Amino acid sequence: MSASSAFSDEKGGSASEPEYGHDPASGGIFSSDYKRHDDLKEMLDSNKDSLKLEAMKRIVAMIARGKNASDLFPAVVKNVACKNIEVKKLVYVYLVRYAEEQQDLALLSISTFQRGLKDPNQLIRASALRVLSSIRVTIIVPIMMLAIKEAASDMSPYVRKTAAHAIPKLHSLDPEQKDQLIEVIEKLLADKTTLVAGSVVMAFEEVCPDRIDLIHKNYRKLCNLLIDVEEWGQVVIINMLTRYARTQFLNPNVNESLLEESSEKAFYASDDEEDEDKKAEVTTLEKRKPYVMDPDHRLLLRNTKPLLQSRNAAVVMAVAQLYFHLAPKAEVGIIAKALGMFEPYLKSFYIRSTDPTQIKILKLEVLTNLANEANISTILREFQTYIKSMDKDFVAASIQAIGRCATNIGEVRDTCLNGLVQLLSNRDELVVAESVVVIKKLLQMQPEQHSDIIKHMAKLIDNIQVPMARASILWLIGEYCEHVPKIAPDVLRKMAKSFTNEEDIVKLQIINLAAKLYLTNSKQTKLLTQYVLNLAKYDQNYDIRDRARFIRQLIVPTDKSGALNKYAKKLFLALKPAPVLESPFKDRDHFQLGSLSHLLNAKAAGYQELPDWPESAPDPSVRNVEVKDSIPDWSKCSSRKDRKEKKVEKPFYSDSEGESGPTESADSGNCGESSASGSDESGSGSESEESREETESEEEEEDEEEEKKKRKKLDKTKAKKQAEESAERCAIHTIHQIRTIAPSGSIKMYELLHRITGEGLAVEYCFSRQPFSPDPNMVAVQIQFTNNTNSETKNLHIEDPRLQSGMRIREFAEIGLQPTGESVTVVMGIDFCDSTQAANFQLCTHTRKFFVSIQPPVGELMTPTFLTENNFKKEQGKLMGMNEILEKLTLGEKCVNEHVIVERVTATANLSRVPCGSDKECRFAGKTVSSGCLVLVTVTTKEGGGAQLTVNCEKMVIGTMLVKDILQALSQ
């Protein structure tokens, strides 16, 4: 039976109900998604791991399909401490996705993530670090920093890789941690594992790309590991090494004729350029020393060359840009052959209808560059078919390509012009407009030979409506009006009629046409020109008004016109240089090949300029490194003795946060049993190698004997402790009566069940702040039952407790009979596991069941601890840094003296007062009930009603919530 069917049987539902993984859109706008959310929540609250796993699979499937599952965060995060490894993995996957959105809830489980960092499973350790780094709250920056440092020394390369990924996240959250992060990066750069290399270089590029000195000792190692690094890591490393090489090696193309490959012609050099510059080069080269390539430079080129066969296009592109920027010109042909070598494969660059627009334009660029007298007819026929495409951007690029071919190859200029003129009758305005613009540029080269084309274009002025095309035709007629003396005035007449309805760009060209005709054919166009200028004088666009006033003063002679009137013809009728039809891909060499800036031909945000070649070679000895220096810290423990010493170091986080409660010692943490087993395994694997040397084997035997003695001693201590706990439990079982107290004014009563909801049964509870004798790790909760009904209440008891992972409950003895109008008080114990998660259970009578929950304030999770002033300072000194929270506040109007402050703090939290010699300072101490974590509180009053609250706590979550409650109490 599957988990889903089992759950359906339990709920009494139908097995045919749709699963949540199905598309909710199929149910329409009235679909019952919320009910299925409730099912998932119940499955997550179940005690069966199979149901939890099924629920998590569905939730992760929702996320993969782009559905919003954020409302399930509280139900999922409760399972973060689940023992089932498969459930735990999926929970961490979910938390990574939503930790940043649900920061408050994620913070409540931060201690669980810290325990996850010590988990024996490397996937759990890595996932815990990933979740921790996804919580974007500055208050946990110290925790994240220590976690990253610890993970950077982890034995698992996967965890170290995750630590490298967490470094940029922490840097973006708190840039002030840069110096410490650089130390971690330096340590990880020395890692010899290929799994880590790409990730740490990515962190290097994000945090400190200018620290080239960190690369020196690792340069050769990165070059040699490159072939085995995963693909996206290869891209990052190659890009970084490209920048590094540009700062550390000389330009290999300075004296290219002295290279071994200099017998071949330079890659882009033409025959004419070689003949002209040959003498100058020989003179210059005689003064220079022969270039000898640095061995490390050659190492980089040699080790990246095989990656040209990579299946990943990004890797091939990265190698191509590296060779383009670093290799001698004679070797660049490895990655980019001369265009002539592509001529036999011309048809390979023909555009397909399935190609994206960007690829189509790139292929057009290649075809245009390959065009010559031999293949131009074939290429033009291909271009002719492209103009019929539905992709408008591609059509415009094709017409521009025809214009460039006509510019580059004079023999086909007339053919291209005639073809473009035929396009002027096309029904598509975009095709006509683009053709007019290209024709205009081509006609500027030989206008006297193409007066017929100008006449033909003048006739199209009535049909073409695209503003840019109309403006281009008017410019052509005005510029070459002497070649069409009969048509130009008539065009001006037509345009004068429609002047007020034209676009601004067309109006400006009408004014220019009028001015040129006035200067060349004043008799026919004088009145038309004045009419047009008068219309423009009152136009709404100030540019047109200014142009009209300027031209009137310039071409119409008056007493005030001045000397400029004499030069009007030279200004308007001057010869213009013919435009050059250039490729949009030109002038991109100043950007790094393959970068976004190179593609856009504009500097993009975050673009790093490629460094210039150094004038003199830097010291190559900086890359010399001894073998031992390149070994990371985590792998230095090669002998059993070293591993043993490292194993007994103080664990990374406090053991009081362990899953087993306060009975765990340092030996049961990550550096204890789990690390010991891992060390033993690694030791047994390395003994076969170390046994080759007699001296080392003797040392190992001595170490093993010492280790066995310590283990025996430790086992005796544990056995003694377990015996004492067993005796204590036996004594506890003999206790039948639990003392209750009368609630005082300082103890707050909470309503558990209202008398109306409880049908006459009213239930209240309070936290008595008394030790719960059967189990000191439980919080004592005093419950008062009041029977307001007209009949007796029987069999009051608790059923079906629903608790979070790790929580425990000690039920009170069943109340057999409660008479009418009487109250009964009982005490029960709850182990909240140092969290404010609610304990849910059913309160039952002989006739009814009521679902209730008890949720404790954070201050009730503590028990007073009596410390002297010296002990308080000593313990406070141990809980500095990441375990300390400082907050400034303004005391409320009623907090007039020390007595009120003490009263409010102790009412908020179950702490004891610590003696203090200062009148302006109040100190309090306590421990959490479940795990015994120390909590220290200091309130320092200042003049003017201000104060500073300091909380030192081994658990940051407890401390954070406690600070919030005390601040609220003292501010009222």
PDB file of N, CA and C in Angstrom, residues 808-862:
ATOM      1  N   ARG A 808       8.167  16.412  24.676  1.00  0.00           N
ATOM      2  CA  ARG A 808       7.581  15.341  25.482  1.00  0.00           C
ATOM      3  C   ARG A 808       6.531  15.935  26.409  1.00  0.00           C
ATOM      4  N   ILE A 809       5.625  15.069  26.866  1.00  0.00           N
ATOM      5  CA  ILE A 809       4.575  15.529  27.772  1.00  0.00           C
ATOM      6  C   ILE A 809       4.362  14.473  28.856  1.00  0.00           C
ATOM      7  N   ARG A 810       4.197  14.920  30.097  1.00  0.00           N
ATOM      8  CA  ARG A 810       3.871  14.028  31.226  1.00  0.00           C
ATOM      9  C   ARG A 810       2.452  14.396  31.680  1.00  0.00           C
ATOM     10  N   GLU A 811       1.516  13.507  31.362  1.00  0.00           N
ATOM     11  CA  GLU A 811       0.105  13.801  31.623  1.00  0.00           C
ATOM     12  C   GLU A 811      -0.207  13.769  33.124  1.00  0.00           C
ATOM     13  N   PHE A 812      -1.240  14.492  33.495  1.00  0.00           N
ATOM     14  CA  PHE A 812      -1.705  14.431  34.884  1.00  0.00           C
ATOM     15  C   PHE A 812      -2.612  13.211  35.042  1.00  0.00           C
ATOM     16  N   ALA A 813      -2.757  12.785  36.274  1.00  0.00           N
ATOM     17  CA  ALA A 813      -3.613  11.634  36.546  1.00  0.00           C
ATOM     18  C   ALA A 813      -5.073  11.978  36.251  1.00  0.00           C
ATOM     19  N   GLU A 814      -5.812  11.014  35.747  1.00  0.00           N
ATOM     20  CA  GLU A 814      -7.209  11.246  35.363  1.00  0.00           C
ATOM     21  C   GLU A 814      -8.041  11.676  36.571  1.00  0.00           C
ATOM     22  N   ILE A 815      -8.882  12.693  36.355  1.00  0.00           N
ATOM     23  CA  ILE A 815      -9.800  13.171  37.393  1.00  0.00           C
ATOM     24  C   ILE A 815     -11.111  12.421  37.205  1.00  0.00           C
ATOM     25  N   GLY A 816     -11.382  11.520  38.115  1.00  0.00           N
ATOM     26  CA  GLY A 816     -12.552  10.644  37.939  1.00  0.00           C
ATOM     27  C   GLY A 816     -13.869  11.375  38.035  1.00  0.00           C
ATOM     28  N   LEU A 817     -13.975  12.319  39.012  1.00  0.00           N
ATOM     29  CA  LEU A 817     -15.259  12.978  39.225  1.00  0.00           C
ATOM     30  C   LEU A 817     -15.044  14.407  39.691  1.00  0.00           C
ATOM     31  N   GLN A 818     -15.748  15.345  39.068  1.00  0.00           N
ATOM     32  CA  GLN A 818     -15.673  16.746  39.477  1.00  0.00           C
ATOM     33  C   GLN A 818     -17.092  17.262  39.676  1.00  0.00           C
ATOM     34  N   PRO A 819     -17.456  17.543  40.936  1.00  0.00           N
ATOM     35  CA  PRO A 819     -18.828  17.982  41.223  1.00  0.00           C
ATOM     36  C   PRO A 819     -19.139  19.336  40.602  1.00  0.00           C
ATOM     37  N   THR A 820     -20.409  19.667  40.551  1.00  0.00           N
ATOM     38  CA  THR A 820     -20.873  20.938  39.987  1.00  0.00           C
ATOM     39  C   THR A 820     -20.371  22.108  40.817  1.00  0.00           C
ATOM     40  N   GLY A 821     -19.872  23.162  40.154  1.00  0.00           N
ATOM     41  CA  GLY A 821     -19.442  24.383  40.814  1.00  0.00           C
ATOM     42  C   GLY A 821     -18.094  24.317  41.487  1.00  0.00           C
ATOM     43  N   GLU A 822     -17.438  23.183  41.469  1.00  0.00           N
ATOM     44  CA  GLU A 822     -16.142  23.057  42.121  1.00  0.00           C
ATOM     45  C   GLU A 822     -14.996  23.183  41.123  1.00  0.00           C
ATOM     46  N   SER A 823     -13.801  23.511  41.668  1.00  0.00           N
ATOM     47  CA  SER A 823     -12.586  23.637  40.854  1.00  0.00           C
ATOM     48  C   SER A 823     -11.564  22.607  41.305  1.00  0.00           C
ATOM     49  N   VAL A 824     -10.839  22.079  40.333  1.00  0.00           N
ATOM     50  CA  VAL A 824      -9.792  21.098  40.605  1.00  0.00           C
ATOM     51  C   VAL A 824      -8.513  21.580  39.929  1.00  0.00           C
ATOM     52  N   THR A 825      -7.396  21.479  40.644  1.00  0.00           N
ATOM     53  CA  THR A 825      -6.111  21.933  40.104  1.00  0.00           C
ATOM     54  C   THR A 825      -5.155  20.747  40.006  1.00  0.00           C
ATOM     55  N   VAL A 826      -4.509  20.620  38.847  1.00  0.00           N
ATOM     56  CA  VAL A 826      -3.531  19.552  38.636  1.00  0.00           C
ATOM     57  C   VAL A 826      -2.285  20.170  38.004  1.00  0.00           C
ATOM     58  N   VAL A 827      -1.199  19.401  37.999  1.00  0.00           N
ATOM     59  CA  VAL A 827       0.057  19.853  37.397  1.00  0.00           C
ATOM     60  C   VAL A 827       0.512  18.812  36.386  1.00  0.00           C
ATOM     61  N   MET A 828       0.892  19.264  35.197  1.00  0.00           N
ATOM     62  CA  MET A 828       1.450  18.390  34.171  1.00  0.00           C
ATOM     63  C   MET A 828       2.808  18.944  33.724  1.00  0.00           C
ATOM     64  N   GLY A 829       3.631  18.108  33.172  1.00  0.00           N
ATOM     65  CA  GLY A 829       4.956  18.530  32.719  1.00  0.00           C
ATOM     66  C   GLY A 829       5.061  18.456  31.208  1.00  0.00           C
ATOM     67  N   ILE A 830       5.717  19.479  30.616  1.00  0.00           N
ATOM     68  CA  ILE A 830       5.920  19.518  29.162  1.00  0.00           C
ATOM     69  C   ILE A 830       7.376  19.884  28.895  1.00  0.00           C
ATOM     70  N   ASP A 831       8.020  19.083  28.083  1.00  0.00           N
ATOM     71  CA  ASP A 831       9.374  19.404  27.621  1.00  0.00           C
ATOM     72  C   ASP A 831       9.244  20.092  26.265  1.00  0.00           C
ATOM     73  N   PHE A 832       9.409  21.417  26.252  1.00  0.00           N
ATOM     74  CA  PHE A 832       9.234  22.197  25.021  1.00  0.00           C
ATOM     75  C   PHE A 832      10.503  22.213  24.153  1.00  0.00           C
ATOM     76  N   CYS A 833      11.553  21.542  24.601  1.00  0.00           N
ATOM     77  CA  CYS A 833      12.819  21.512  23.832  1.00  0.00           C
ATOM     78  C   CYS A 833      13.354  22.917  23.570  1.00  0.00           C
ATOM     79  N   ASP A 834      13.229  23.775  24.548  1.00  0.00           N
ATOM     80  CA  ASP A 834      13.742  25.151  24.441  1.00  0.00           C
ATOM     81  C   ASP A 834      13.188  25.880  23.220  1.00  0.00           C
ATOM     82  N   SER A 835      11.919  25.661  22.897  1.00  0.00           N
ATOM     83  CA  SER A 835      11.284  26.369  21.786  1.00  0.00           C
ATOM     84  C   SER A 835       9.903  26.825  22.232  1.00  0.00           C
ATOM     85  N   THR A 836       9.366  27.780  21.528  1.00  0.00           N
ATOM     86  CA  THR A 836       8.036  28.293  21.860  1.00  0.00           C
ATOM     87  C   THR A 836       6.959  27.634  21.011  1.00  0.00           C
ATOM     88  N   GLN A 837       7.281  26.465  20.444  1.00  0.00           N
ATOM     89  CA  GLN A 837       6.273  25.729  19.684  1.00  0.00           C
ATOM     90  C   GLN A 837       5.191  25.228  20.642  1.00  0.00           C
ATOM     91  N   ALA A 838       3.940  25.229  20.164  1.00  0.00           N
ATOM     92  CA  ALA A 838       2.812  24.851  21.012  1.00  0.00           C
ATOM     93  C   ALA A 838       2.743  23.338  21.198  1.00  0.00           C
ATOM     94  N   ALA A 839       2.302  22.937  22.375  1.00  0.00           N
ATOM     95  CA  ALA A 839       2.006  21.529  22.652  1.00  0.00           C
ATOM     96  C   ALA A 839       0.506  21.332  22.454  1.00  0.00           C
ATOM     97  N   ASN A 840       0.109  20.539  21.489  1.00  0.00           N
ATOM     98  CA  ASN A 840      -1.292  20.327  21.143  1.00  0.00           C
ATOM     99  C   ASN A 840      -1.757  18.968  21.672  1.00  0.00           C
ATOM    100  N   PHE A 841      -2.959  18.944  22.221  1.00  0.00           N
ATOM    101  CA  PHE A 841      -3.515  17.675  22.698  1.00  0.00           C
ATOM    102  C   PHE A 841      -5.027  17.834  22.831  1.00  0.00           C
ATOM    103  N   GLN A 842      -5.687  16.735  23.114  1.00  0.00           N
ATOM    104  CA  GLN A 842      -7.140  16.733  23.307  1.00  0.00           C
ATOM    105  C   GLN A 842      -7.458  16.598  24.797  1.00  0.00           C
ATOM    106  N   LEU A 843      -8.332  17.476  25.260  1.00  0.00           N
ATOM    107  CA  LEU A 843      -8.818  17.436  26.640  1.00  0.00           C
ATOM    108  C   LEU A 843     -10.162  16.728  26.609  1.00  0.00           C
ATOM    109  N   CYS A 844     -10.264  15.613  27.312  1.00  0.00           N
ATOM    110  CA  CYS A 844     -11.433  14.741  27.157  1.00  0.00           C
ATOM    111  C   CYS A 844     -12.200  14.607  28.479  1.00  0.00           C
ATOM    112  N   THR A 845     -13.515  14.549  28.344  1.00  0.00           N
ATOM    113  CA  THR A 845     -14.398  14.169  29.451  1.00  0.00           C
ATOM    114  C   THR A 845     -15.094  12.875  29.045  1.00  0.00           C
ATOM    115  N   HIS A 846     -16.049  12.446  29.845  1.00  0.00           N
ATOM    116  CA  HIS A 846     -16.747  11.203  29.506  1.00  0.00           C
ATOM    117  C   HIS A 846     -17.689  11.372  28.325  1.00  0.00           C
ATOM    118  N   THR A 847     -17.948  12.633  27.927  1.00  0.00           N
ATOM    119  CA  THR A 847     -18.886  12.853  26.815  1.00  0.00           C
ATOM    120  C   THR A 847     -18.273  13.629  25.643  1.00  0.00           C
ATOM    121  N   ARG A 848     -17.288  14.463  25.894  1.00  0.00           N
ATOM    122  CA  ARG A 848     -16.782  15.348  24.841  1.00  0.00           C
ATOM    123  C   ARG A 848     -15.260  15.323  24.784  1.00  0.00           C
ATOM    124  N   LYS A 849     -14.723  15.802  23.608  1.00  0.00           N
ATOM    125  CA  LYS A 849     -13.292  15.982  23.406  1.00  0.00           C
ATOM    126  C   LYS A 849     -13.061  17.387  22.870  1.00  0.00           C
ATOM    127  N   PHE A 850     -12.097  18.093  23.481  1.00  0.00           N
ATOM    128  CA  PHE A 850     -11.779  19.463  23.078  1.00  0.00           C
ATOM    129  C   PHE A 850     -10.308  19.541  22.667  1.00  0.00           C
ATOM    130  N   PHE A 851     -10.083  20.080  21.483  1.00  0.00           N
ATOM    131  CA  PHE A 851      -8.701  20.231  20.994  1.00  0.00           C
ATOM    132  C   PHE A 851      -8.136  21.541  21.540  1.00  0.00           C
ATOM    133  N   VAL A 852      -7.049  21.464  22.331  1.00  0.00           N
ATOM    134  CA  VAL A 852      -6.461  22.645  22.965  1.00  0.00           C
ATOM    135  C   VAL A 852      -4.958  22.655  22.729  1.00  0.00           C
ATOM    136  N   SER A 853      -4.327  23.782  23.015  1.00  0.00           N
ATOM    137  CA  SER A 853      -2.871  23.887  22.848  1.00  0.00           C
ATOM    138  C   SER A 853      -2.308  24.825  23.893  1.00  0.00           C
ATOM    139  N   ILE A 854      -1.094  24.527  24.331  1.00  0.00           N
ATOM    140  CA  ILE A 854      -0.372  25.344  25.313  1.00  0.00           C
ATOM    141  C   ILE A 854       0.904  25.832  24.651  1.00  0.00           C
ATOM    142  N   GLN A 855       1.040  27.149  24.531  1.00  0.00           N
ATOM    143  CA  GLN A 855       2.237  27.735  23.923  1.00  0.00           C
ATOM    144  C   GLN A 855       2.928  28.618  24.958  1.00  0.00           C
ATOM    145  N   PRO A 856       4.177  28.322  25.291  1.00  0.00           N
ATOM    146  CA  PRO A 856       4.833  29.044  26.391  1.00  0.00           C
ATOM    147  C   PRO A 856       5.500  30.338  25.914  1.00  0.00           C
ATOM    148  N   PRO A 857       5.481  31.390  26.705  1.00  0.00           N
ATOM    149  CA  PRO A 857       6.375  32.524  26.446  1.00  0.00           C
ATOM    150  C   PRO A 857       7.820  32.072  26.656  1.00  0.00           C
ATOM    151  N   VAL A 858       8.745  32.730  25.997  1.00  0.00           N
ATOM    152  CA  VAL A 858      10.129  32.283  26.068  1.00  0.00           C
ATOM    153  C   VAL A 858      10.676  32.384  27.492  1.00  0.00           C
ATOM    154  N   GLY A 859      10.164  33.329  28.269  1.00  0.00           N
ATOM    155  CA  GLY A 859      10.656  33.488  29.642  1.00  0.00           C
ATOM    156  C   GLY A 859      10.282  32.357  30.561  1.00  0.00           C
ATOM    157  N   GLU A 860       9.241  31.567  30.204  1.00  0.00           N
ATOM    158  CA  GLU A 860       8.818  30.450  31.042  1.00  0.00           C
ATOM    159  C   GLU A 860       9.596  29.176  30.735  1.00  0.00           C
ATOM    160  N   LEU A 861      10.507  29.223  29.769  1.00  0.00           N
ATOM    161  CA  LEU A 861      11.326  28.057  29.448  1.00  0.00           C
ATOM    162  C   LEU A 861      12.593  28.016  30.288  1.00  0.00           C
ATOM    163  N   MET A 862      12.677  28.883  31.303  1.00  0.00           N
ATOM    164  CA  MET A 862      13.905  29.013  32.078  1.00  0.00           C
ATOM    165  C   MET A 862      13.655  28.699  33.539  1.00  0.00           C
TER     166      MET A 862
END
